[in-house]
Coordinates of C-alpha atoms and ligand atoms in Angstrom, one line a residue:
M1 CA 104.1 125.1 123.8
P2 CA 103.7 125.5 120.0
L3 CA 105.2 122.8 117.9
V4 CA 108.5 124.2 116.4
A5 CA 109.2 123.0 113.0
P6 CA 112.5 121.1 113.1
D7 CA 115.5 122.7 111.6
N8 CA 115.6 120.3 108.7
P9 CA 113.5 120.1 105.5
V10 CA 112.5 116.6 106.6
H11 CA 108.9 116.3 107.4
D12 CA 106.1 118.6 106.5
I13 CA 104.3 119.0 109.8
K14 CA 101.3 116.7 110.0
W15 CA 98.7 116.6 112.8
W16 CA 99.3 112.9 113.1
H17 CA 102.9 113.4 114.0
T18 CA 101.9 114.3 117.5
A19 CA 99.0 112.0 117.7
T20 CA 98.6 108.8 119.7
V21 CA 96.2 106.1 118.3
Y22 CA 94.2 103.7 120.3
Q23 CA 93.0 100.5 118.7
V24 CA 89.5 99.2 119.7
Y25 CA 88.5 95.7 119.0
P26 CA 84.8 96.3 119.0
R27 CA 83.7 92.8 119.9
S28 CA 85.7 92.9 123.1
F29 CA 85.7 96.5 124.2
C30 CA 82.3 97.3 125.9
D31 CA 78.9 95.6 125.6
S32 CA 76.0 98.0 126.2
D33 CA 73.1 95.6 125.6
G34 CA 74.1 92.5 127.5
D35 CA 74.4 90.1 124.5
G36 CA 78.0 89.3 125.4
I37 CA 79.4 91.1 122.4
G38 CA 80.9 94.6 122.5
D39 CA 79.2 97.2 120.4
I40 CA 79.3 100.8 119.2
P41 CA 77.2 102.4 121.9
G42 CA 79.6 100.7 124.3
I43 CA 82.5 102.4 122.7
T44 CA 80.7 105.7 122.8
S45 CA 80.1 105.3 126.5
R46 CA 83.8 105.0 127.0
L47 CA 84.9 108.1 125.1
D48 CA 85.5 110.0 128.3
Y49 CA 87.9 107.3 129.4
L50 CA 89.8 107.6 126.2
Q51 CA 89.8 111.4 126.3
R52 CA 91.3 111.3 129.8
L53 CA 94.0 109.0 128.5
G54 CA 94.8 111.7 126.0
I55 CA 94.5 109.8 122.7
D56 CA 93.7 111.5 119.5
I57 CA 92.5 108.8 117.2
I58 CA 90.6 105.5 117.6
W59 CA 91.2 102.8 115.1
L60 CA 88.2 100.5 115.0
S61 CA 88.7 97.0 113.9
P62 CA 85.9 96.1 111.4
I63 CA 82.4 97.0 112.3
Y64 CA 80.8 96.2 109.0
Q65 CA 78.1 93.6 108.2
S66 CA 79.7 90.2 108.3
P67 CA 79.0 86.5 108.9
M68 CA 81.8 86.9 111.4
D69 CA 83.8 83.9 110.2
G70 CA 86.9 86.0 110.8
N71 CA 85.5 88.3 113.4
G72 CA 84.5 90.9 110.9
Y73 CA 87.5 90.7 108.6
D74 CA 85.1 89.0 106.2
I75 CA 82.7 91.7 105.1
S76 CA 79.4 91.0 103.4
D77 CA 78.3 94.7 103.1
Y78 CA 80.8 97.5 103.2
R79 CA 78.1 100.1 103.8
A80 CA 76.3 98.5 106.6
V81 CA 77.1 98.0 110.3
A82 CA 76.9 94.5 111.8
P83 CA 73.7 94.3 113.8
E84 CA 75.6 93.0 116.8
F85 CA 77.6 96.2 116.8
G86 CA 74.7 98.6 116.2
T87 CA 73.5 100.7 113.4
L88 CA 74.8 103.4 111.1
G89 CA 73.0 105.9 113.4
H90 CA 75.1 104.6 116.3
F91 CA 78.2 105.0 114.2
D92 CA 77.5 108.5 113.2
R93 CA 76.9 109.4 116.8
L94 CA 80.2 107.8 117.8
V95 CA 81.9 110.0 115.2
S96 CA 80.3 113.2 116.4
E97 CA 80.7 112.4 120.1
A98 CA 84.3 111.6 119.5
R99 CA 84.9 114.7 117.5
A100 CA 83.4 116.8 120.3
R101 CA 86.2 115.4 122.4
G102 CA 88.9 116.1 119.8
I103 CA 89.1 112.4 118.8
G104 CA 89.0 111.1 115.2
I105 CA 87.8 107.7 114.2
I106 CA 89.6 105.6 111.6
L107 CA 88.1 102.5 110.1
D108 CA 89.6 99.2 109.1
L109 CA 89.6 98.9 105.4
V110 CA 89.5 95.3 104.4
V111 CA 89.7 95.2 100.7
N112 CA 92.0 92.4 99.8
H113 CA 89.1 90.0 100.3
T114 CA 85.4 90.0 101.1
S115 CA 83.1 87.5 102.8
D116 CA 81.9 84.6 100.7
E117 CA 78.4 86.0 101.5
H118 CA 79.1 89.4 99.8
P119 CA 76.7 89.8 96.9
W120 CA 79.6 90.2 94.5
F121 CA 80.9 86.8 95.4
L122 CA 77.4 85.2 95.3
L123 CA 77.1 86.5 91.7
S124 CA 80.6 85.7 90.8
R125 CA 80.3 82.1 91.6
Q126 CA 77.1 81.6 89.6
A127 CA 78.6 81.2 86.2
T128 CA 81.8 81.8 84.3
D129 CA 80.2 84.5 82.2
N130 CA 78.5 86.4 85.1
P131 CA 79.5 90.1 84.9
F132 CA 80.9 89.8 88.5
R133 CA 83.0 86.7 87.7
D134 CA 86.1 88.9 87.4
F135 CA 85.6 90.5 90.7
Y136 CA 87.4 87.5 92.2
V137 CA 90.3 85.3 91.2
W138 CA 89.1 82.1 89.5
R139 CA 91.3 79.5 87.8
K140 CA 90.8 76.2 86.2
P141 CA 92.0 73.1 88.1
A142 CA 95.5 71.8 87.4
D143 CA 95.9 68.8 85.0
D144 CA 95.4 66.4 87.9
G145 CA 92.3 68.2 89.0
G146 CA 94.0 69.8 92.1
P147 CA 94.6 73.5 92.9
P148 CA 96.0 75.6 90.1
N149 CA 99.2 76.3 92.1
D150 CA 100.8 76.0 95.5
L151 CA 99.7 79.3 97.0
Q152 CA 98.9 78.7 100.7
S153 CA 96.4 80.3 103.0
S154 CA 97.8 82.2 106.0
F155 CA 95.4 80.2 108.1
G156 CA 96.8 76.9 106.9
G157 CA 96.2 74.7 103.9
P158 CA 95.8 75.6 100.2
A159 CA 94.7 79.1 99.2
W160 CA 92.3 77.6 96.6
T161 CA 88.9 76.1 97.0
L162 CA 87.1 74.2 94.2
D163 CA 83.6 75.6 93.6
P164 CA 81.3 72.8 92.3
T165 CA 79.0 75.2 90.4
T166 CA 81.5 76.0 87.7
G167 CA 84.2 73.5 88.4
E168 CA 86.8 76.2 89.0
Y169 CA 88.9 77.2 92.0
Y170 CA 88.8 80.6 93.7
L171 CA 91.6 82.2 95.6
H172 CA 91.5 82.9 99.3
L173 CA 94.7 83.9 101.0
F174 CA 92.9 83.7 104.3
S175 CA 89.9 81.4 105.1
R176 CA 87.8 79.8 102.4
R177 CA 85.1 82.2 103.5
Q178 CA 87.3 85.2 102.6
P179 CA 87.7 85.1 98.8
D180 CA 90.3 87.5 97.4
L181 CA 89.1 90.4 95.3
N182 CA 90.6 90.7 91.8
W183 CA 92.4 94.1 92.0
E184 CA 93.4 93.8 88.4
N185 CA 89.8 94.5 87.5
P186 CA 89.3 98.3 87.3
K187 CA 85.6 97.9 88.2
V188 CA 86.6 96.4 91.6
R189 CA 88.9 99.3 92.3
A190 CA 86.3 101.8 91.3
E191 CA 83.7 100.2 93.7
I192 CA 86.2 100.3 96.5
Y193 CA 87.1 103.9 96.0
E194 CA 83.5 104.9 95.9
M195 CA 82.9 103.0 99.1
M196 CA 85.9 104.7 100.8
N197 CA 84.5 108.1 99.8
W198 CA 81.2 107.2 101.2
W199 CA 82.8 106.7 104.6
L200 CA 85.1 109.7 104.3
D201 CA 82.0 111.8 103.7
R202 CA 80.6 110.6 107.0
G203 CA 83.5 112.3 108.7
I204 CA 86.0 109.6 109.5
A205 CA 89.6 110.6 110.1
G206 CA 91.3 107.8 108.1
F207 CA 91.8 104.2 107.4
R208 CA 93.9 101.3 108.7
M209 CA 94.4 99.1 105.6
D210 CA 94.2 95.4 106.2
V211 CA 97.0 93.4 104.4
I212 CA 97.3 96.1 101.9
D213 CA 100.7 94.8 100.7
Y214 CA 98.7 91.9 99.0
I215 CA 96.6 93.9 96.6
G216 CA 99.2 94.0 93.8
K217 CA 99.5 90.2 93.8
E218 CA 100.4 88.3 90.7
V219 CA 98.6 85.0 91.3
D220 CA 100.0 82.9 88.4
R221 CA 103.6 83.7 89.5
E222 CA 102.7 83.1 93.1
V223 CA 103.7 86.6 94.1
V224 CA 101.5 87.8 97.0
T225 CA 103.2 90.8 98.6
D226 CA 104.8 93.7 96.8
G227 CA 103.3 92.7 93.4
P228 CA 104.2 94.9 90.4
H229 CA 101.0 97.0 90.6
L230 CA 100.9 97.6 94.3
H231 CA 102.1 101.2 94.3
D232 CA 100.2 102.1 91.2
Y233 CA 97.0 101.0 92.9
L234 CA 97.8 102.9 96.1
K235 CA 98.5 106.0 94.1
E236 CA 95.3 105.6 92.2
M237 CA 93.4 105.0 95.5
N238 CA 95.0 108.1 97.0
A239 CA 94.1 110.3 94.0
S240 CA 90.5 108.9 93.9
T241 CA 89.7 109.1 97.6
F242 CA 91.7 110.7 100.4
G243 CA 94.4 112.6 98.5
D244 CA 93.1 116.0 99.2
R245 CA 91.6 115.2 102.6
D246 CA 93.8 115.6 105.7
I247 CA 93.4 112.1 107.1
L248 CA 95.6 109.4 108.6
T249 CA 96.2 106.2 106.6
V250 CA 98.2 103.3 107.9
G251 CA 98.9 100.1 105.9
E252 CA 99.2 96.7 107.5
T253 CA 102.3 95.4 105.6
W254 CA 103.9 92.3 107.1
S255 CA 106.3 92.3 104.2
A256 CA 107.5 95.9 104.6
T257 CA 111.2 96.7 104.6
P258 CA 112.7 100.1 105.2
G259 CA 113.0 100.5 101.5
S260 CA 109.4 99.7 100.7
A261 CA 108.2 101.8 103.6
L262 CA 109.7 104.8 101.9
L263 CA 107.7 103.9 98.8
Y264 CA 104.5 103.7 100.9
S265 CA 105.0 106.7 103.1
G266 CA 107.5 108.9 101.3
R267 CA 106.8 112.6 101.3
D268 CA 106.2 113.0 97.6
R269 CA 104.8 109.5 96.9
K270 CA 101.1 110.3 97.4
E271 CA 100.3 106.9 98.9
L272 CA 99.9 106.4 102.7
S273 CA 100.8 108.3 105.9
M274 CA 102.7 105.3 107.3
V275 CA 102.8 101.5 107.5
F276 CA 103.0 98.9 110.2
Q277 CA 106.2 96.9 109.8
F278 CA 106.4 93.6 111.7
E279 CA 110.2 92.9 111.7
H280 CA 110.4 93.3 115.4
V281 CA 107.7 90.7 115.7
T282 CA 108.7 88.1 113.1
Q283 CA 112.4 88.3 114.1
Q284 CA 111.4 86.6 117.4
W285 CA 109.7 83.7 115.6
D286 CA 111.0 80.2 114.9
A287 CA 112.3 79.6 111.3
V288 CA 110.0 76.5 110.9
Y289 CA 107.1 76.8 113.3
G290 CA 106.8 80.6 113.2
K291 CA 105.0 82.2 116.0
W292 CA 103.8 79.0 117.5
R293 CA 107.3 78.4 118.8
P294 CA 108.8 81.8 119.5
K295 CA 112.5 82.0 120.1
P296 CA 113.7 83.2 123.5
F297 CA 113.4 87.0 123.6
D298 CA 116.4 88.7 122.1
L299 CA 116.8 92.4 123.1
A300 CA 119.9 93.0 121.0
G301 CA 117.9 91.8 117.9
L302 CA 114.9 93.9 118.8
K303 CA 117.1 97.0 119.1
T304 CA 118.7 96.4 115.8
V305 CA 115.3 96.3 114.1
F306 CA 114.0 99.4 115.8
G307 CA 117.2 101.2 115.2
K308 CA 117.2 100.3 111.5
W309 CA 113.7 101.6 111.1
Q310 CA 114.3 104.8 113.1
L311 CA 117.3 105.7 110.9
A312 CA 115.8 104.6 107.6
L313 CA 112.8 106.9 108.0
A314 CA 114.7 109.7 109.7
R315 CA 114.5 112.1 106.7
D316 CA 111.4 110.8 104.9
G317 CA 108.5 108.5 105.5
W318 CA 107.1 108.0 109.0
N319 CA 107.1 105.1 111.5
A320 CA 104.0 103.5 113.1
L321 CA 105.1 102.3 116.6
F322 CA 103.4 99.4 118.3
W323 CA 103.9 96.4 120.6
G324 CA 100.5 94.8 120.3
N325 CA 97.3 94.5 118.3
H326 CA 94.4 92.1 117.9
D327 CA 96.7 89.5 116.2
L328 CA 99.5 89.5 118.7
P329 CA 100.1 88.4 122.2
R330 CA 99.9 90.9 125.0
A331 CA 103.0 93.1 125.1
V332 CA 103.7 92.7 128.8
S333 CA 103.5 88.9 128.5
R334 CA 105.7 88.8 125.4
Y335 CA 108.3 91.4 126.1
G336 CA 108.0 92.1 129.9
D337 CA 107.3 90.1 133.0
A338 CA 103.6 89.8 133.6
T339 CA 103.9 88.1 137.0
G340 CA 107.1 89.2 138.8
F341 CA 107.3 92.8 137.5
H342 CA 104.0 93.5 135.9
S343 CA 103.8 97.2 136.5
Q344 CA 107.4 98.1 136.1
S345 CA 107.9 96.1 132.9
A346 CA 104.6 97.4 131.3
K347 CA 105.7 101.0 132.0
M348 CA 109.2 100.3 130.8
L349 CA 107.9 99.0 127.5
A350 CA 105.6 102.0 127.1
T351 CA 108.5 104.3 127.7
V352 CA 110.7 102.7 125.2
L353 CA 108.1 102.8 122.5
H354 CA 106.5 106.1 123.0
L355 CA 109.7 108.1 123.1
L356 CA 110.8 106.7 119.7
K357 CA 110.1 108.8 116.5
G358 CA 106.8 107.8 114.9
T359 CA 103.1 107.6 115.8
P360 CA 102.4 105.2 118.7
F361 CA 99.5 102.8 118.6
V362 CA 98.1 101.5 121.9
Y363 CA 96.1 98.3 121.8
Q364 CA 93.0 98.3 124.1
G365 CA 93.9 97.1 127.6
E366 CA 97.7 97.6 127.0
E367 CA 97.3 100.8 129.0
I368 CA 96.3 98.8 132.1
G369 CA 98.8 96.0 131.5
M370 CA 96.4 93.3 130.3
T371 CA 98.1 90.0 130.0
N372 CA 97.9 86.8 128.0
M373 CA 95.1 84.5 128.8
P374 CA 95.6 81.2 130.7
F375 CA 93.2 79.0 128.7
T376 CA 93.2 75.3 129.6
S377 CA 91.0 73.7 126.9
I378 CA 90.6 74.0 123.2
N379 CA 86.9 74.8 123.8
Q380 CA 87.8 78.2 125.2
Y381 CA 89.4 79.5 122.0
R382 CA 87.4 81.4 119.5
D383 CA 90.0 82.5 116.9
I384 CA 89.7 80.9 113.4
E385 CA 93.5 80.8 113.0
T386 CA 94.0 79.1 116.3
L387 CA 91.3 76.6 115.7
N388 CA 92.6 75.8 112.2
M389 CA 96.1 75.4 113.7
H390 CA 94.8 73.1 116.3
R391 CA 93.3 70.8 113.7
L392 CA 96.6 70.8 111.7
Q393 CA 98.8 70.3 114.7
M394 CA 96.6 67.4 116.1
E395 CA 96.9 65.8 112.7
A396 CA 100.6 66.2 112.8
G397 CA 100.7 64.4 116.2
L398 CA 101.3 67.3 118.6
S399 CA 99.9 66.7 122.1
P400 CA 97.0 68.9 123.3
E401 CA 99.2 70.2 126.1
E402 CA 101.9 71.4 123.7
F403 CA 99.2 73.0 121.5
I404 CA 97.8 74.9 124.5
R405 CA 101.2 76.0 125.6
G406 CA 101.9 77.5 122.1
A407 CA 98.4 79.0 121.8
N408 CA 98.6 80.7 125.2
E409 CA 101.9 82.2 124.3
S410 CA 101.2 83.3 120.7
G411 CA 97.5 82.8 119.8
R412 CA 95.4 85.8 118.8
D413 CA 92.7 85.2 121.5
N414 CA 95.2 86.5 124.0
A415 CA 94.5 90.0 122.7
R416 CA 90.8 89.4 122.2
T417 CA 89.6 88.7 125.8
P418 CA 87.2 91.4 127.0
M419 CA 88.5 94.8 128.2
Q420 CA 88.7 94.8 132.0
W421 CA 86.8 97.8 133.2
N422 CA 86.4 97.1 136.9
A423 CA 86.3 94.3 139.5
T424 CA 82.7 93.3 139.0
Q425 CA 81.5 90.2 137.2
H426 CA 83.1 89.7 133.7
G427 CA 85.3 92.7 134.5
G428 CA 82.4 95.1 133.8
F429 CA 82.6 94.3 130.1
S430 CA 79.1 92.8 129.8
S431 CA 76.0 92.0 132.0
G432 CA 75.5 88.9 129.8
T433 CA 77.9 86.0 129.1
P434 CA 80.9 87.3 127.1
W435 CA 81.5 85.7 123.7
I436 CA 85.0 84.8 125.0
E437 CA 86.0 84.4 128.6
V438 CA 87.4 87.3 130.6
N439 CA 91.0 87.0 131.9
P440 CA 90.6 85.9 135.6
N441 CA 93.0 88.6 136.7
Y442 CA 90.3 91.3 136.1
A443 CA 89.9 91.7 139.9
T444 CA 93.3 93.4 140.1
V445 CA 94.0 94.4 136.5
N446 CA 91.2 96.8 135.6
A447 CA 90.7 100.3 134.4
E448 CA 88.8 101.6 137.4
A449 CA 91.6 100.5 139.8
A450 CA 94.2 101.9 137.4
M451 CA 92.6 105.3 137.1
T452 CA 92.5 105.9 140.8
D453 CA 96.1 104.9 141.4
E454 CA 98.6 107.7 140.7
G455 CA 101.4 105.2 140.2
S456 CA 99.5 102.9 137.7
I457 CA 100.5 101.8 134.3
W458 CA 97.5 103.8 133.0
N459 CA 98.8 107.0 134.5
H460 CA 102.2 106.3 133.0
Y461 CA 100.6 106.0 129.5
R462 CA 98.8 109.2 130.1
K463 CA 102.0 111.0 130.9
L464 CA 103.8 109.6 127.9
I465 CA 100.9 110.6 125.6
A466 CA 101.1 114.1 127.0
L467 CA 104.8 114.3 126.6
R468 CA 104.5 113.9 122.9
K469 CA 102.3 117.0 122.8
M470 CA 104.6 119.1 125.0
H471 CA 108.1 118.3 123.7
P472 CA 108.9 118.6 120.0
V473 CA 112.0 116.5 120.6
V474 CA 109.8 113.5 121.2
V475 CA 108.1 114.1 117.9
Y476 CA 111.0 115.2 115.7
G477 CA 114.3 114.5 117.5
D478 CA 116.9 112.6 115.6
Y479 CA 117.4 109.1 116.9
Q480 CA 120.7 107.7 118.0
P481 CA 121.3 104.3 119.6
W482 CA 123.9 103.6 122.4
L483 CA 125.2 100.4 123.9
D484 CA 124.0 98.6 120.8
H485 CA 125.2 95.2 121.8
H486 CA 124.2 95.2 125.4
P487 CA 121.8 92.3 125.9
D488 CA 119.7 93.8 128.7
V489 CA 119.4 97.5 128.2
F490 CA 118.0 99.8 125.5
V491 CA 119.6 103.2 125.5
Y492 CA 118.9 105.8 122.9
T493 CA 118.9 109.6 122.5
R494 CA 116.6 111.9 120.5
T495 CA 118.1 115.2 119.6
L496 CA 116.4 118.3 118.3
E497 CA 118.4 121.5 118.0
E498 CA 119.7 122.3 121.5
V499 CA 117.6 119.7 123.3
R500 CA 118.4 116.1 123.9
L501 CA 116.2 113.3 125.3
I502 CA 118.1 110.4 126.8
V503 CA 116.1 107.1 127.2
V504 CA 117.6 104.4 129.4
A505 CA 115.6 101.2 129.9
S506 CA 116.4 97.8 131.3
F507 CA 114.7 94.6 130.1
R508 CA 116.1 92.5 132.9
P509 CA 114.2 91.1 135.9
S510 CA 117.2 91.8 138.1
E511 CA 119.6 94.7 138.6
V512 CA 122.0 95.7 135.9
C513 CA 125.2 97.6 136.4
L514 CA 126.0 99.9 133.5
T515 CA 129.0 101.9 132.4
M516 CA 127.5 104.8 130.5
P517 CA 129.3 106.3 127.5
M518 CA 131.1 109.6 128.2
E519 CA 128.9 111.4 125.7
L520 CA 125.8 110.7 127.7
L521 CA 126.9 112.0 131.1
A522 CA 124.5 114.8 131.8
V523 CA 122.3 116.5 134.3
G524 CA 118.7 117.2 133.3
K525 CA 115.0 117.0 134.0
C526 CA 113.5 113.6 134.3
L527 CA 110.3 113.6 132.2
I528 CA 109.2 110.0 132.9
W529 CA 110.3 107.2 135.2
N530 CA 108.9 103.9 136.7
Y531 CA 110.7 103.9 140.1
E532 CA 111.7 107.4 140.9
A533 CA 112.9 110.4 139.0
V534 CA 116.6 110.4 138.2
D535 CA 118.1 113.8 137.3
R536 CA 121.5 112.7 135.8
V537 CA 123.3 110.1 133.8
E538 CA 126.4 109.0 135.6
T539 CA 129.4 106.9 134.5
E540 CA 128.3 104.0 136.7
M541 CA 124.6 103.4 136.9
V542 CA 122.6 100.6 138.5
L543 CA 119.2 100.0 137.0
R544 CA 116.6 98.2 139.0
P545 CA 114.5 95.4 137.3
Y546 CA 112.8 96.9 134.2
E547 CA 113.8 100.4 135.3
A548 CA 113.3 103.1 132.6
I549 CA 113.8 106.8 132.5
G550 CA 113.5 109.6 130.0
L551 CA 115.8 112.5 130.8
L552 CA 115.7 115.9 129.1
T553 CA 119.1 117.6 128.8
D554 CA 120.9 120.1 126.7
A555 CA 122.3 118.7 123.5
Ligands
LIG601 C1 95.0 90.9 109.1 C2 94.1 91.2 110.3 O1 94.8 92.0 111.2 C3 93.7 89.9 110.8 O2 93.1 90.0 112.0 C4 92.8 89.2 109.8 O3 92.4 87.9 110.2 C5 93.5 89.1 108.4 N1 94.2 90.3 108.1 C6 92.6 88.8 107.3 O4 91.7 89.9 107.1

């Protein structure tokens, strides 16, 4: 069915409106050479799998040359591929093999900071009058010799490190091995734009932009996100690089509000296609301890956040939809029930997300319901943030057991254990010893088993991804929430001209009896379900644990 332009002047039609993106964390996806680290030829070997799933775009977490202090988010050469991942030749082959299957590749653009091994930083730290000095952010010590101000690193501790060579501090909003670039320097910006064009010319389909809300920072006023020049820089970047290329750009913006999202992604803004907002994630965190002590899951709060974003970007801008990524716990463990109702809850979560308006992002392994990892010892973790946090929490007197409980619930390594391909050793990820342990449940949770089971989570994702291509209402329908305050069910409709899609989903591990609003009573065609097809919405409905349906009716 051709896509019908909706009857409103809202969105110019873009190819990425109907697209589904799949995020690959290269280190953990597929190891082709047995060194225990995933690599680009490994990804290429799995393209048929991704094509069968139906995805349109692969977002690759960083593949560039890097000392791997932050698993590649610390880049020492923007134009080289890390040897453990392969070569530029392997990358070009991935792009062309993907293109042959109708799949585009988008790269992670990490330009708030580089590695401390980047030649720019090596030169910058040599002398205060080095021509590269101003590529980074240097300040004299405070009067007492301490850091120039109180800016803190996201990984814990001060965001400043004293460099003995010149006696000045440099800024690093992440690890001390990730010095922040000085975006106020036009030469820095010009270098970055040139590098982006170099990759675009190789045929990539876009960029995911790491902490892009930081680049306009005003260091002396301690303003990190949404600094005064942020949108000027993005406009300049757009005009200098991808403005007249038809690509997808998505910013990682933990600070985004619906208002700022319209600035980033508004139709006439000439900035980005969309941004990731994280309100549905951070809303579930503790006010003091953040993600290390998440609050009990609150569906009503989650619905409020999703609803607010759906409505705010209904006429302009565009939502990026996701449950998980390489920084977050596994979706089914966080929002569903990974033990009692693994399959039902994973399918329910997928249904709720994929039928919203926006571009869905699937994080590798989510499509087979991969779960959080039951580590038992600090020696098993690999993530720099988790290891830093361990040090700080031990100093603060937390017990090792408490730490492990928190890390297994919220730590980033949950998402980084190897992709589970089959039931053979190491889940078929590698013939060597994986850089991080495989989740022991690979014997049952794996792609091979999922693909052969008609009723699997994987086949559910495949159906949802296909529905977006078949039904314009999934892409453009207007969102309306129902039963807003209900603590256990998420009900919404999407309406486009004469068609209405009704989505009813339970987040409860037991039955829920519902009285449906009069306006929703309808008979229709069930497009998706996780128990059995239901062809009507009735006044009284009983939903089974984590039951979800999507019903197509007349508006
Ligand atoms: C956000 C990325 O998603 C995360 O993985 C990384 O550690 C930081 N930015 C620093 O680059």
